[in-house]
Backbone as JSON, one array per atom type, in Angstrom:
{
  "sequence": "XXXXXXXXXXXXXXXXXXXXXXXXXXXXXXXXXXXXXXXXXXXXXXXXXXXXXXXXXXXXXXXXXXXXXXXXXXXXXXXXXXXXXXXXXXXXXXXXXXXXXXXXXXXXXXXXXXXXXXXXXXXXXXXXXXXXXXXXXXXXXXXXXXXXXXXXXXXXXXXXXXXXXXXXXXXXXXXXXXXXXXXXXXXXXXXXXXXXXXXXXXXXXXXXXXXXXXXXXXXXXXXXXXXXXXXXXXXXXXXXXXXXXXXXXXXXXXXXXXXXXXXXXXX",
  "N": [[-11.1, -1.9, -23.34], [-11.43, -1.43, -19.71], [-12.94, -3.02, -17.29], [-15.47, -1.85, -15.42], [-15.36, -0.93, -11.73], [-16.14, -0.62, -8.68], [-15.4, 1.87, -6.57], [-15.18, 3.29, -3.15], [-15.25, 5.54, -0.92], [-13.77, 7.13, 1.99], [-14.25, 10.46, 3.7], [-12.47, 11.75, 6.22], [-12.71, 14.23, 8.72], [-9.83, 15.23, 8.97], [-6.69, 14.9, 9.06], [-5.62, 13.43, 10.85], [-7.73, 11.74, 12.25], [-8.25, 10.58, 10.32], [-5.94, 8.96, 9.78], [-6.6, 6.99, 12.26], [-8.48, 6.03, 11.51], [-7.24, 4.47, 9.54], [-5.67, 2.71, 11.04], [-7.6, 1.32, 12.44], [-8.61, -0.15, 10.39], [-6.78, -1.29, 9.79], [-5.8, -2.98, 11.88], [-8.54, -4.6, 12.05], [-8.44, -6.26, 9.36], [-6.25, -7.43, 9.77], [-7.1, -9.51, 11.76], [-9.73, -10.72, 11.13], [-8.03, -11.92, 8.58], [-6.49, -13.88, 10.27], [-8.63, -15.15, 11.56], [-10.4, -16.43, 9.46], [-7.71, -17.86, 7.53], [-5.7, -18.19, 9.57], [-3.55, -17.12, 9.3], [-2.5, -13.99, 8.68], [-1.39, -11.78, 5.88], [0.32, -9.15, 4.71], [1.03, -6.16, 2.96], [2.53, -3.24, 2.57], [2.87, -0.36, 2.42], [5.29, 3.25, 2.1], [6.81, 6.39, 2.42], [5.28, 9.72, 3.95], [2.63, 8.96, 4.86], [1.77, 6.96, 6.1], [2.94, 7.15, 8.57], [1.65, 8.2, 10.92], [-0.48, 6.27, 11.4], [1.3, 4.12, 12.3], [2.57, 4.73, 14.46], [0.23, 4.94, 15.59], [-0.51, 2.23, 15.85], [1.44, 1.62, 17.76], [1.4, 2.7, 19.88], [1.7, 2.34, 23.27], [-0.13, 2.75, 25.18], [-2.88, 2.45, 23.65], [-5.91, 1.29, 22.11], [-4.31, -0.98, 19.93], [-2.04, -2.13, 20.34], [-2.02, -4.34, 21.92], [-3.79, -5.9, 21.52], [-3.89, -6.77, 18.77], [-3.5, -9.29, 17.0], [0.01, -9.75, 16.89], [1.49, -12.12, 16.24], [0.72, -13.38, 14.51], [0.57, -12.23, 12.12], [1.95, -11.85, 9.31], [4.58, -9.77, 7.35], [5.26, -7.61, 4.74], [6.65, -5.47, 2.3], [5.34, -3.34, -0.57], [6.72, -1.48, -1.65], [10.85, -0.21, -1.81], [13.04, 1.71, -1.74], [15.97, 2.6, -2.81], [18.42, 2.04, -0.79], [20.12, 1.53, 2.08], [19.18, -0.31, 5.55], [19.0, 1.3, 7.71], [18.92, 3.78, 6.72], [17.46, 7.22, 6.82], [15.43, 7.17, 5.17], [14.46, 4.96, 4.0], [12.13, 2.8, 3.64], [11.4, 0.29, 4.9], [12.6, 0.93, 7.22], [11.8, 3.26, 8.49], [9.27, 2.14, 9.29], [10.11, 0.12, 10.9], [11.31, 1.36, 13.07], [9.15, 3.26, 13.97], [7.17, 1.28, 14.36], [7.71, -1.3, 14.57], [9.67, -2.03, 16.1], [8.57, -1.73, 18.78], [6.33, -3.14, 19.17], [5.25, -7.2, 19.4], [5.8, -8.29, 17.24], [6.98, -11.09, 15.58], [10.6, -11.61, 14.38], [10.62, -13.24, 12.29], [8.68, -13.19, 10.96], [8.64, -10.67, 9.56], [9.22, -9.32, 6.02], [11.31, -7.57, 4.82], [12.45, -5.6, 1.83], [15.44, -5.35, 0.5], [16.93, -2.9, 0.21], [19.52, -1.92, -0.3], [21.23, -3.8, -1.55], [21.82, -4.17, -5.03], [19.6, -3.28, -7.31], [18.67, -4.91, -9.7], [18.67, -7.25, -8.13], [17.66, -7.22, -5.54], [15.49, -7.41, -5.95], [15.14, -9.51, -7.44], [15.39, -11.07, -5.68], [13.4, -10.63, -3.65], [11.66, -11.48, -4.75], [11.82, -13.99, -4.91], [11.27, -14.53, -2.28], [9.05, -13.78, -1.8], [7.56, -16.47, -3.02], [8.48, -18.37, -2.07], [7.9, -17.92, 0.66], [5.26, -17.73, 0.34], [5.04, -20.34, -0.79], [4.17, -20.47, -3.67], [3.26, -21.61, -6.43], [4.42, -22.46, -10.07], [3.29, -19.39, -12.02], [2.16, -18.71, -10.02], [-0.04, -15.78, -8.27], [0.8, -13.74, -5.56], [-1.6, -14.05, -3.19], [-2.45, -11.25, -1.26], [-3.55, -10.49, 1.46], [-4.12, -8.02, 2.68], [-3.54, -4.81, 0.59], [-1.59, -2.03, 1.35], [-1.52, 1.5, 0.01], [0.01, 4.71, -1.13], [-0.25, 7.64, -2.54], [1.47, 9.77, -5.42], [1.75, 13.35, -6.11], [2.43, 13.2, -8.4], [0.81, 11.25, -9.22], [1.54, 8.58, -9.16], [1.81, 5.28, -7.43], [3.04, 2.66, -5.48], [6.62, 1.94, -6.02], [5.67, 2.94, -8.87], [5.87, 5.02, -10.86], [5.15, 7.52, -13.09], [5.44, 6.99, -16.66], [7.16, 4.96, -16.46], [9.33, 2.04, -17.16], [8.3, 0.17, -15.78], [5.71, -0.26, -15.53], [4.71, -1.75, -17.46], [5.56, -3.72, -17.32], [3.77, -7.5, -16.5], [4.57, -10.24, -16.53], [6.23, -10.34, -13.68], [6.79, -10.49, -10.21], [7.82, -8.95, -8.94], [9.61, -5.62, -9.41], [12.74, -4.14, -10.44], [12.72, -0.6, -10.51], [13.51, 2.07, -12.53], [13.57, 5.43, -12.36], [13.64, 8.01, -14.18], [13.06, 10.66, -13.39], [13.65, 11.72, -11.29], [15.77, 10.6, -11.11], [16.5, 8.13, -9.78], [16.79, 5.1, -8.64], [14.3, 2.13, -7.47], [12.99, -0.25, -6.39], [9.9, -2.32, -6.4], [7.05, -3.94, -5.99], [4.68, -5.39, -8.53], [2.0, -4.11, -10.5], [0.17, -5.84, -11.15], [0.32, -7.89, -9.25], [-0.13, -6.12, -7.34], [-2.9, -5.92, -7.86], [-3.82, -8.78, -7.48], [-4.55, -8.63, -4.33], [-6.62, -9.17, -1.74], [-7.96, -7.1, -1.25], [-7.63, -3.55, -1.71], [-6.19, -0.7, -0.2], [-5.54, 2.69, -0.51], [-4.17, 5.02, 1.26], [-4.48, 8.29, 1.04], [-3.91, 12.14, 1.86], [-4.01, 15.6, 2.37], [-3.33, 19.05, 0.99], [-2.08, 18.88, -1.65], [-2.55, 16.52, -2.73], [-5.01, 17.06, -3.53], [-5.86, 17.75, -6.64], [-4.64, 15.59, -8.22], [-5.59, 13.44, -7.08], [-8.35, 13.65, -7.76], [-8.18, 13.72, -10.72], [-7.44, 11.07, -11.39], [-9.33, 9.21, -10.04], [-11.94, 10.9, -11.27], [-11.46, 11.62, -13.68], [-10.19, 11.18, -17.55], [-9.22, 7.95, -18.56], [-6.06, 7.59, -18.21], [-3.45, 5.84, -17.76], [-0.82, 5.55, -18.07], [0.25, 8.02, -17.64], [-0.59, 8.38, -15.12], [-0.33, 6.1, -12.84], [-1.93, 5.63, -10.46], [-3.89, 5.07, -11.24], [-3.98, 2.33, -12.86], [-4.33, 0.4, -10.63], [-6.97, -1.99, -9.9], [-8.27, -4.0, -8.13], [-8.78, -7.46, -8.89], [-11.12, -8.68, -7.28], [-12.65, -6.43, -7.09], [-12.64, -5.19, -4.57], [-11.75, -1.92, -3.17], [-10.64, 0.69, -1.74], [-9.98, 4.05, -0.63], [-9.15, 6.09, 1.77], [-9.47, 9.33, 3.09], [-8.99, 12.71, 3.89], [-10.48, 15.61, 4.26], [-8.95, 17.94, 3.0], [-7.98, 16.38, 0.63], [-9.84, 15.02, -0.47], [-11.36, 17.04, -1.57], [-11.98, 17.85, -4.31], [-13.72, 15.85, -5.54], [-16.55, 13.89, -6.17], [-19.85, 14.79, -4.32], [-19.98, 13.23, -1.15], [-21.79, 10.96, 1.7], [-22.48, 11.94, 4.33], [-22.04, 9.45, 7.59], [-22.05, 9.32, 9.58], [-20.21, 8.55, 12.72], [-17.95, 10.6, 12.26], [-17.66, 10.67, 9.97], [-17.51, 10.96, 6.25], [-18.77, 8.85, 3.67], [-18.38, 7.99, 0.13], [-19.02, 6.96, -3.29], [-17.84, 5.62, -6.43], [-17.67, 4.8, -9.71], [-15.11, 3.35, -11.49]],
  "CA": [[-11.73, -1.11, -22.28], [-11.4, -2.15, -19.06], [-13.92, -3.24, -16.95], [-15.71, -1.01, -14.31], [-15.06, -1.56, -10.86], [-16.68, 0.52, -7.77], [-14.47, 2.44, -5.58], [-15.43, 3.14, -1.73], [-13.88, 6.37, -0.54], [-13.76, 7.48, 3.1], [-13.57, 11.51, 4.04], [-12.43, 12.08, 6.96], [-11.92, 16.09, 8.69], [-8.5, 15.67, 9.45], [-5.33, 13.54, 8.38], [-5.37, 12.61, 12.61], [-8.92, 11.08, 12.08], [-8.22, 9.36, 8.71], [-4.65, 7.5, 10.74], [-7.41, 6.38, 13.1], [-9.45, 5.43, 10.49], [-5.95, 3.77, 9.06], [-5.41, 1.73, 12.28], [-8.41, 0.34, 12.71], [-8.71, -0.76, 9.31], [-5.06, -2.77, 9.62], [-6.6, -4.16, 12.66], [-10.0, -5.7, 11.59], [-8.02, -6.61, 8.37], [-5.25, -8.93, 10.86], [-7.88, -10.26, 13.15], [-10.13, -11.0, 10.2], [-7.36, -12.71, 8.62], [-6.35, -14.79, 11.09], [-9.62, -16.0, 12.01], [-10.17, -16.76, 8.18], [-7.08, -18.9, 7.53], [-4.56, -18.38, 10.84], [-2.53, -15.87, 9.46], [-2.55, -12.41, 7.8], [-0.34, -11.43, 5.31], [-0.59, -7.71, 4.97], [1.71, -5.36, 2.15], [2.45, -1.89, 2.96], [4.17, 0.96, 1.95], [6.36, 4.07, 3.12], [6.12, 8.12, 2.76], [5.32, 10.45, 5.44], [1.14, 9.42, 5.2], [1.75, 6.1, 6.91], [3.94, 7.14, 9.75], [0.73, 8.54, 11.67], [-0.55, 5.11, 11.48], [2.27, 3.35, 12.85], [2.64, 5.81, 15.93], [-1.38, 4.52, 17.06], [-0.61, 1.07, 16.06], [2.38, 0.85, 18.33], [1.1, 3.04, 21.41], [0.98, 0.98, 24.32], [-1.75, 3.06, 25.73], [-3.79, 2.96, 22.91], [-6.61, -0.14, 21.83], [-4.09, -1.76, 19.27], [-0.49, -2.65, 20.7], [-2.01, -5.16, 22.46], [-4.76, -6.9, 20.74], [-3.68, -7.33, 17.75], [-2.19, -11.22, 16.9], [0.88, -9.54, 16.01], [2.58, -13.4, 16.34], [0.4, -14.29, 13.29], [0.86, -11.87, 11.22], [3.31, -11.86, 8.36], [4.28, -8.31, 6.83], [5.63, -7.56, 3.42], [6.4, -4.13, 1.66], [4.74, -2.79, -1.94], [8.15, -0.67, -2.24], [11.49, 0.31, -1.35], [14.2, 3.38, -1.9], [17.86, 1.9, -2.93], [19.11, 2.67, 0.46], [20.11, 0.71, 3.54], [17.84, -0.07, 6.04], [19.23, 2.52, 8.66], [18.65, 5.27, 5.86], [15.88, 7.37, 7.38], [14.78, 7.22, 3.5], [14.06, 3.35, 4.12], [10.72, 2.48, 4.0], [11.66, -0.75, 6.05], [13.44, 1.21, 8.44], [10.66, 3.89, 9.14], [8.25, 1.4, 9.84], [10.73, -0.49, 12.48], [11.75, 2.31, 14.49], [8.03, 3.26, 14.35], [6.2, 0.35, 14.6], [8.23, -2.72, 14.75], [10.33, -1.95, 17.26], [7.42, -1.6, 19.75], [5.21, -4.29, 19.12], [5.46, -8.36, 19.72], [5.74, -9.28, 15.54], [8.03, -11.91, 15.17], [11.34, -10.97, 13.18], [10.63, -13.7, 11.08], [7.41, -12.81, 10.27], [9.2, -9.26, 8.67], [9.78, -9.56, 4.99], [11.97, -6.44, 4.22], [13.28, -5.3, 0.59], [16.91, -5.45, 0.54], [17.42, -1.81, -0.61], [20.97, -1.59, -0.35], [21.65, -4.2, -2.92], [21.69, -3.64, -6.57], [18.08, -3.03, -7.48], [17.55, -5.97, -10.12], [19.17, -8.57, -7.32], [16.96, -7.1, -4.31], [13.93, -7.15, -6.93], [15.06, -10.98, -8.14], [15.39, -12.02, -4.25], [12.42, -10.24, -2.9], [10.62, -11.93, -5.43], [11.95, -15.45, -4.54], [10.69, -14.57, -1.12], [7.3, -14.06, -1.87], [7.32, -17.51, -3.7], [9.56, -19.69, -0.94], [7.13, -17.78, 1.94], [4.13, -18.05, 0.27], [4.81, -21.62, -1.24], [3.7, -19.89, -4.96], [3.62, -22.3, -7.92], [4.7, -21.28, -11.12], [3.17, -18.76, -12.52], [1.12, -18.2, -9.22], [0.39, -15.09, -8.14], [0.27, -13.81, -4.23], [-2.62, -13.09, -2.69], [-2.22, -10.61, 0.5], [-5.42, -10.32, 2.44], [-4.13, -6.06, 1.99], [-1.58, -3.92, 0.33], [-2.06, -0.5, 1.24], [-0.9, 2.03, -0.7], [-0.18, 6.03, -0.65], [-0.24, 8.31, -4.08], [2.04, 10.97, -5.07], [1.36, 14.15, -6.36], [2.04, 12.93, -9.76], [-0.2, 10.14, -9.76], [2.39, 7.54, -8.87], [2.0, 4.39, -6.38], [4.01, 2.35, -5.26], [7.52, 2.85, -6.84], [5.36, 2.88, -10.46], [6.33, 5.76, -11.66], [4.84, 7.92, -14.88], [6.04, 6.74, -18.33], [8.17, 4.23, -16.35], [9.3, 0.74, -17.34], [7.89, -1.03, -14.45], [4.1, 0.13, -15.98], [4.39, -2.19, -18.71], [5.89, -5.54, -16.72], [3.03, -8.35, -16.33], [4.8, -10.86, -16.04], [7.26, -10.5, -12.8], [6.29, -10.11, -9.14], [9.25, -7.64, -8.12], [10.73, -5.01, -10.37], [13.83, -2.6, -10.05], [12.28, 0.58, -11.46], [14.53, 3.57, -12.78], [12.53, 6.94, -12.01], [14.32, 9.24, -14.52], [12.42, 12.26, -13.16], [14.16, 11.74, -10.28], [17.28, 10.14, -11.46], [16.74, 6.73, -8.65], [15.83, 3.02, -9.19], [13.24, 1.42, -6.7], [12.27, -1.87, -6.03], [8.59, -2.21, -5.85], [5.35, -4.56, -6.31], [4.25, -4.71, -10.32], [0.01, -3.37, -10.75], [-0.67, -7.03, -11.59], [0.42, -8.72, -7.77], [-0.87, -5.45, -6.27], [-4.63, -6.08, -8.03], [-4.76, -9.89, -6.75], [-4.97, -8.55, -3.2], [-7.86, -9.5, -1.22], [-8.39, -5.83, -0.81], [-6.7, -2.72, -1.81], [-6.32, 0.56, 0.43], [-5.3, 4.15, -0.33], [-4.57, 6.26, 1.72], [-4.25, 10.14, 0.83], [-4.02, 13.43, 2.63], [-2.98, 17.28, 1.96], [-3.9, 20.03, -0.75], [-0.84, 18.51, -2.64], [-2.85, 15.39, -4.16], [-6.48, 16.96, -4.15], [-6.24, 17.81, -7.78], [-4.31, 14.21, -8.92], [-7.04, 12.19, -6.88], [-9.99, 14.05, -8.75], [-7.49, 13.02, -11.85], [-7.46, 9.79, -11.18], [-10.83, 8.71, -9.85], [-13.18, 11.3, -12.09], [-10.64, 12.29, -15.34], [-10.18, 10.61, -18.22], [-8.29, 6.99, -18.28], [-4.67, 7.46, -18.8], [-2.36, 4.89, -16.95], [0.85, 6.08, -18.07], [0.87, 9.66, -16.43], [-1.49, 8.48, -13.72], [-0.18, 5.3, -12.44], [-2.36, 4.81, -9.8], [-5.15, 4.34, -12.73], [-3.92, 0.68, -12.99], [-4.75, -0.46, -9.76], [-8.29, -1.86, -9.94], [-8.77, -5.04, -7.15], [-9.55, -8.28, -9.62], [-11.97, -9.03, -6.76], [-13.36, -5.55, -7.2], [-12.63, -4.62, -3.49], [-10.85, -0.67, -3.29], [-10.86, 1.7, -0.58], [-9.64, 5.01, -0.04], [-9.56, 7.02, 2.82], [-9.06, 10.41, 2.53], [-9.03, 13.73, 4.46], [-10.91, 16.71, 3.59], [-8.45, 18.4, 1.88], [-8.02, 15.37, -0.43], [-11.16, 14.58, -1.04], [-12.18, 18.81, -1.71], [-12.77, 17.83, -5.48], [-14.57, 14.38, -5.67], [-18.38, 13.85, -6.08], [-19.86, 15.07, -2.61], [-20.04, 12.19, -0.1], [-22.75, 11.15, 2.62], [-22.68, 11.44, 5.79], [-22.03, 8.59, 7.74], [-22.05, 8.49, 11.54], [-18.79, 8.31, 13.35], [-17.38, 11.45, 12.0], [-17.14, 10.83, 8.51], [-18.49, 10.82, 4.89], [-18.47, 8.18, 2.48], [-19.01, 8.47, -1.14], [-18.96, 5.8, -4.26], [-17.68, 5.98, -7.72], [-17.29, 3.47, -10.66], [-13.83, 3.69, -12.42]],
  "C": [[-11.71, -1.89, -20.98], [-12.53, -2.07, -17.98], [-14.37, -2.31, -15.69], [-15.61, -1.58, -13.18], [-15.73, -0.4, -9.91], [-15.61, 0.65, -6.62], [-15.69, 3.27, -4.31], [-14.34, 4.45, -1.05], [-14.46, 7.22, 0.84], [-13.48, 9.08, 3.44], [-13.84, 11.72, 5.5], [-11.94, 13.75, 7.32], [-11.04, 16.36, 8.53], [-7.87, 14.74, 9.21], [-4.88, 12.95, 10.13], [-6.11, 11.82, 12.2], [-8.69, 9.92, 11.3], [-7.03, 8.21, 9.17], [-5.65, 7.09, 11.6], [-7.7, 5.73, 12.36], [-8.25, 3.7, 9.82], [-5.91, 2.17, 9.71], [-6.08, 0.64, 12.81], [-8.66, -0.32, 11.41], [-7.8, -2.26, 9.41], [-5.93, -3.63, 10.83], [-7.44, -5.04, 12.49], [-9.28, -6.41, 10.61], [-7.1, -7.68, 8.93], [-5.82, -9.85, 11.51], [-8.65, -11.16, 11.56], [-9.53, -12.09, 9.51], [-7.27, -13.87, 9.04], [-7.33, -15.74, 11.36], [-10.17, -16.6, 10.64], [-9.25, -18.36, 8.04], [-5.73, -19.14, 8.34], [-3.96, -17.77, 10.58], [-3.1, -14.51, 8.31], [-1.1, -12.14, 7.28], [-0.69, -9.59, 4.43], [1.15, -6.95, 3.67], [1.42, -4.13, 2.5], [3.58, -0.76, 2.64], [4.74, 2.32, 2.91], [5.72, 5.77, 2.61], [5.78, 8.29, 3.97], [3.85, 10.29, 5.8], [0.89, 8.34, 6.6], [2.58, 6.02, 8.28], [2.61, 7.25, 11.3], [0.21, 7.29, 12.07], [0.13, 4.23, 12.43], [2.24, 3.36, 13.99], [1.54, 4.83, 16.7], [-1.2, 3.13, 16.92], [0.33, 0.65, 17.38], [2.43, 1.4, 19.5], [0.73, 2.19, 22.08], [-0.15, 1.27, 25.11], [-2.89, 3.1, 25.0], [-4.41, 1.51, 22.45], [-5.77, -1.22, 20.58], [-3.08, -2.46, 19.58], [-0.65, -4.45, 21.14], [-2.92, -5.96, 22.42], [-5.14, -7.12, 19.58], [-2.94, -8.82, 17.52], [-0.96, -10.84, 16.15], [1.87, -10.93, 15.63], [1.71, -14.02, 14.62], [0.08, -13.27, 11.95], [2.44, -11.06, 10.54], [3.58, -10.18, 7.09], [5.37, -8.2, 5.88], [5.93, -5.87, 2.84], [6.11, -4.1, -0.01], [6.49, -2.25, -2.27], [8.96, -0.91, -1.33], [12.62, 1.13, -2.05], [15.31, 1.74, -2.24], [18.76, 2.53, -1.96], [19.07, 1.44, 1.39], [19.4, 0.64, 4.31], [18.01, 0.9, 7.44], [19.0, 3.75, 7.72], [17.58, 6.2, 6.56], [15.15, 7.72, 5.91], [14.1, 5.86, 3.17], [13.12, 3.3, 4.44], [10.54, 1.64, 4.99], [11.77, 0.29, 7.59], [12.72, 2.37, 9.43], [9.84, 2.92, 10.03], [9.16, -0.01, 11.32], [10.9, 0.38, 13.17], [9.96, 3.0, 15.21], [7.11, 2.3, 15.45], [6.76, -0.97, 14.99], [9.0, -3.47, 15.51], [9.53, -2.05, 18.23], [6.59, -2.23, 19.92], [5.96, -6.0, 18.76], [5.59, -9.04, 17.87], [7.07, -9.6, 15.78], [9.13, -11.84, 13.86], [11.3, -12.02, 12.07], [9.62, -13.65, 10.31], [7.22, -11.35, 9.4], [10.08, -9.9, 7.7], [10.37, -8.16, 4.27], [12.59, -6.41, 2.78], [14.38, -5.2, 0.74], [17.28, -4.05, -0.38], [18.87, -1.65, -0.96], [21.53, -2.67, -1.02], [21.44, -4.16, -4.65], [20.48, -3.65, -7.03], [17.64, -4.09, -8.29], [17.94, -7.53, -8.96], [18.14, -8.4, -6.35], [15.59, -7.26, -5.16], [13.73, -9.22, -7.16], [14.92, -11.74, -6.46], [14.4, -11.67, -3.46], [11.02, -11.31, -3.49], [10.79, -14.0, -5.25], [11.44, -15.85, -2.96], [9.72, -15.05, -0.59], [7.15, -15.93, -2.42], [7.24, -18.46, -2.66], [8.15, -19.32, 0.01], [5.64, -17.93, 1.87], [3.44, -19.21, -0.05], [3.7, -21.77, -2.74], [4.26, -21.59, -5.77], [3.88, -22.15, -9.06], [4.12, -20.27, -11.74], [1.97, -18.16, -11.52], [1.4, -16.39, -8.89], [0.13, -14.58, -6.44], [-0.55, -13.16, -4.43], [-2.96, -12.7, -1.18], [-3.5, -10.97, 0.6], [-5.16, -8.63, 2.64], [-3.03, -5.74, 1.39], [-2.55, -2.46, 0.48], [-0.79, 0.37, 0.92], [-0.81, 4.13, -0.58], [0.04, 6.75, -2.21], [0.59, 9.98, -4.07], [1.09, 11.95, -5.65], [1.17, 14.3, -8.17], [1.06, 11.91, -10.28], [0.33, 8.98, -9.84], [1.65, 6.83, -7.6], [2.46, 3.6, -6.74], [5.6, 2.72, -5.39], [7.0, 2.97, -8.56], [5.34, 4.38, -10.62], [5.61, 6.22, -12.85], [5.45, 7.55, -15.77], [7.57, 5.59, -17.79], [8.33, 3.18, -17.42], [8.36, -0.07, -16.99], [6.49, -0.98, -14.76], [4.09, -1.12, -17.05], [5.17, -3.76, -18.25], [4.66, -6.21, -15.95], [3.35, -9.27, -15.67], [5.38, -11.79, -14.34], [6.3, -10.24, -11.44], [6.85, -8.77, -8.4], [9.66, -7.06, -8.97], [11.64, -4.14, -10.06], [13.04, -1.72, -11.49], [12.69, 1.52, -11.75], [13.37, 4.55, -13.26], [13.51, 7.78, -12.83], [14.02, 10.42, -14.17], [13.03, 12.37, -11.66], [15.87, 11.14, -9.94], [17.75, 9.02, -10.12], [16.14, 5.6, -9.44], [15.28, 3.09, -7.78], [13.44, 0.03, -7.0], [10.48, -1.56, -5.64], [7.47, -4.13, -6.39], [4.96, -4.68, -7.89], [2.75, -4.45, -9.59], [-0.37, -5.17, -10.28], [-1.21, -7.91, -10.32], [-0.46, -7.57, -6.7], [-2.6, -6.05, -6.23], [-4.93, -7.5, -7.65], [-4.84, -9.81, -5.43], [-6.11, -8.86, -2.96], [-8.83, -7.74, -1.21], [-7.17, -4.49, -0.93], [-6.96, -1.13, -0.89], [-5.65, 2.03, 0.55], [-5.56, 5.2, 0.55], [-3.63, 7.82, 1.18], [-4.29, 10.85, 2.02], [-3.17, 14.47, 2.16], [-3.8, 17.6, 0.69], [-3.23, 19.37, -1.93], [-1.93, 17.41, -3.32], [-4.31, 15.8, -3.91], [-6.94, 17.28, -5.9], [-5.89, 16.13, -8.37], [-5.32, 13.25, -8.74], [-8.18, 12.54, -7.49], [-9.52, 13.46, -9.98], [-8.05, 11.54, -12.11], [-8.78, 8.68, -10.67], [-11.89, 9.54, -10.46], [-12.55, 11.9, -13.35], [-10.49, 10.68, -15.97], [-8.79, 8.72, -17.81], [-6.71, 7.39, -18.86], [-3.57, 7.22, -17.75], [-0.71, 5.45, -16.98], [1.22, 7.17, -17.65], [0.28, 9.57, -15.54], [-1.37, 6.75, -13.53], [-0.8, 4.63, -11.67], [-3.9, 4.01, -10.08], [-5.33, 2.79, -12.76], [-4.2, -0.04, -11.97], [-6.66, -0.65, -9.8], [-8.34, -3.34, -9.46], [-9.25, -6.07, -8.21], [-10.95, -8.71, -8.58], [-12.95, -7.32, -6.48], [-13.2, -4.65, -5.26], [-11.19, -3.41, -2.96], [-11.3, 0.05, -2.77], [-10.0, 2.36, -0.56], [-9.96, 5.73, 0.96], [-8.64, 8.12, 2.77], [-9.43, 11.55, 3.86], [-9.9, 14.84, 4.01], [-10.68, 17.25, 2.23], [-8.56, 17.56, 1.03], [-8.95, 15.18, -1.49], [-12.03, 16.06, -2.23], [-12.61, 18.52, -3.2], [-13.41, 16.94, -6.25], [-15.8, 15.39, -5.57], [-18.48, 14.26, -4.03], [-20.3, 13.74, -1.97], [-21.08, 12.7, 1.17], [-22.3, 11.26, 3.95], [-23.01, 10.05, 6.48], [-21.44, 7.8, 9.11], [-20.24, 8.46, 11.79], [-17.92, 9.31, 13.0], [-17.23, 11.81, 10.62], [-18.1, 10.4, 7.1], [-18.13, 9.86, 3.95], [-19.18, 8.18, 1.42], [-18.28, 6.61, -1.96], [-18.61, 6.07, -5.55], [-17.37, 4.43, -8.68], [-16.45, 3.79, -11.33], [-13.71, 2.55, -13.42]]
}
């Protein structure tokens, strides 16, 4: 049985609100960081939830472009597609033309997946990355200061997959994952490196995952058709932020100043 853990879930009205909500999160979470132990090392993923995000991080008229320490922080991805990084299917490649292009982060401080090589080579060299950049010891494991994460409709995050492989690897930091329901491999993150984050963050939005997230935070345990089951923070710290719609079949949430409702659950 595995141990209870309390989840922290944010509803906001609108999937605008909740990328606010997003933005300022990454922010406090970099600054924070930094002032901590000088840098931030931050994991992040792709889909169409985090693009909104990106947009307010990398407006130059807007409170983040330009007071964030983008020189000290170091950025990592949870996943990536088996595509090039010009694909507009590239998780990398979203988040540069977005975000990375537009803001002062240092290109060596971008640790991209190598989609466009053979999925267990970009999996075996992503994973020598993390080691070399983080200065890992054997059997260490990293620990971001975030990985934020987005959930499909099946109950997937990252590239973990239902009834995959990649559900049942402990050991590794990086896996190539073959999605038969979709007939692709991935590269992603295993559960194990996601849960020693300092802090884990979901974000949702849309009708599409308000039944999976009621699944998954108030239905029964079952990891293997609900993937994002396995993430549970060893330091107990898990946040979602959510939209209305999203949220429409959770426990009801309080009110809570600033526009939005937060609610609590123990998984």
């Amino acid at each position: 049985m595995a141990r209870l853990i309390k989840v922290t879930y944010q509803v906001w009205p609108t999937a605008a609100e909740m990328a606010l909500a997003s933005a300022r999160k990454f922010a406090e979470t970099v600054e924070t960081a930094v002032a901590k132990h000088g840098v931030a090392r931050l994991a992040i993923s792709g889909g169409s939830t985090p693009q909104a995000t990106f947009k307010l991080l990398a407006d130059p008229a807007g409170p983040f472009a330009k007071t964030i320490p983008w020189d000290k922080l170091q950025l990592f991805w949870v996943d990536e597609r088996c595509v090039g990084p010009d694909s507009p299917e590239s998780n990398y490649g979203v988040a540069r033309d977005l975000l990375l292009s537009k803001v002062p982060i240092p290109a060596e401080n971008v640790f991209r997946m190598e989609g466009e090589l053979d999925p267990e080579v970009a999996a075996s060299r992503y994973e020598s990355t993390l080691r070399n950049v983080l200065k890992l010891e054997g059997a260490e494991t990293p620990a971001f200061d975030s990985v934020t994460l987005g959930m499909g409709p099946d109950g997937h995050t990252a590239s973990l997959f239902p009834n995959t492989e990649g559900l049942n690897e402990l050991g590794r930091l990086v896996i190539a994952n073959h999605v038969p329901q979709k007939d692709v491999w991935r590269v992603s993150l295993t559960w194990p490196v996601i849960n020693h984050a300092a802090e884990v963050v979901f974000e949702v939005e849309g009708p599409s995952k308000t039944d999976v997230l009621a699944e998954v935070l108030t239905g029964p345990r079952d990891p293997d058709r609900l993937p994002s089951q396995l993430i549970r923070p060893a330091n107990g710290k898990l946040l979602f932020l959510l939209d209305e719609a999203a949220a429409a079949k959770l426990p009801p949430a309080e009110e809570a100043g600033n526009g939005y409702r937060v609610g609590t659950l123990e998984i």
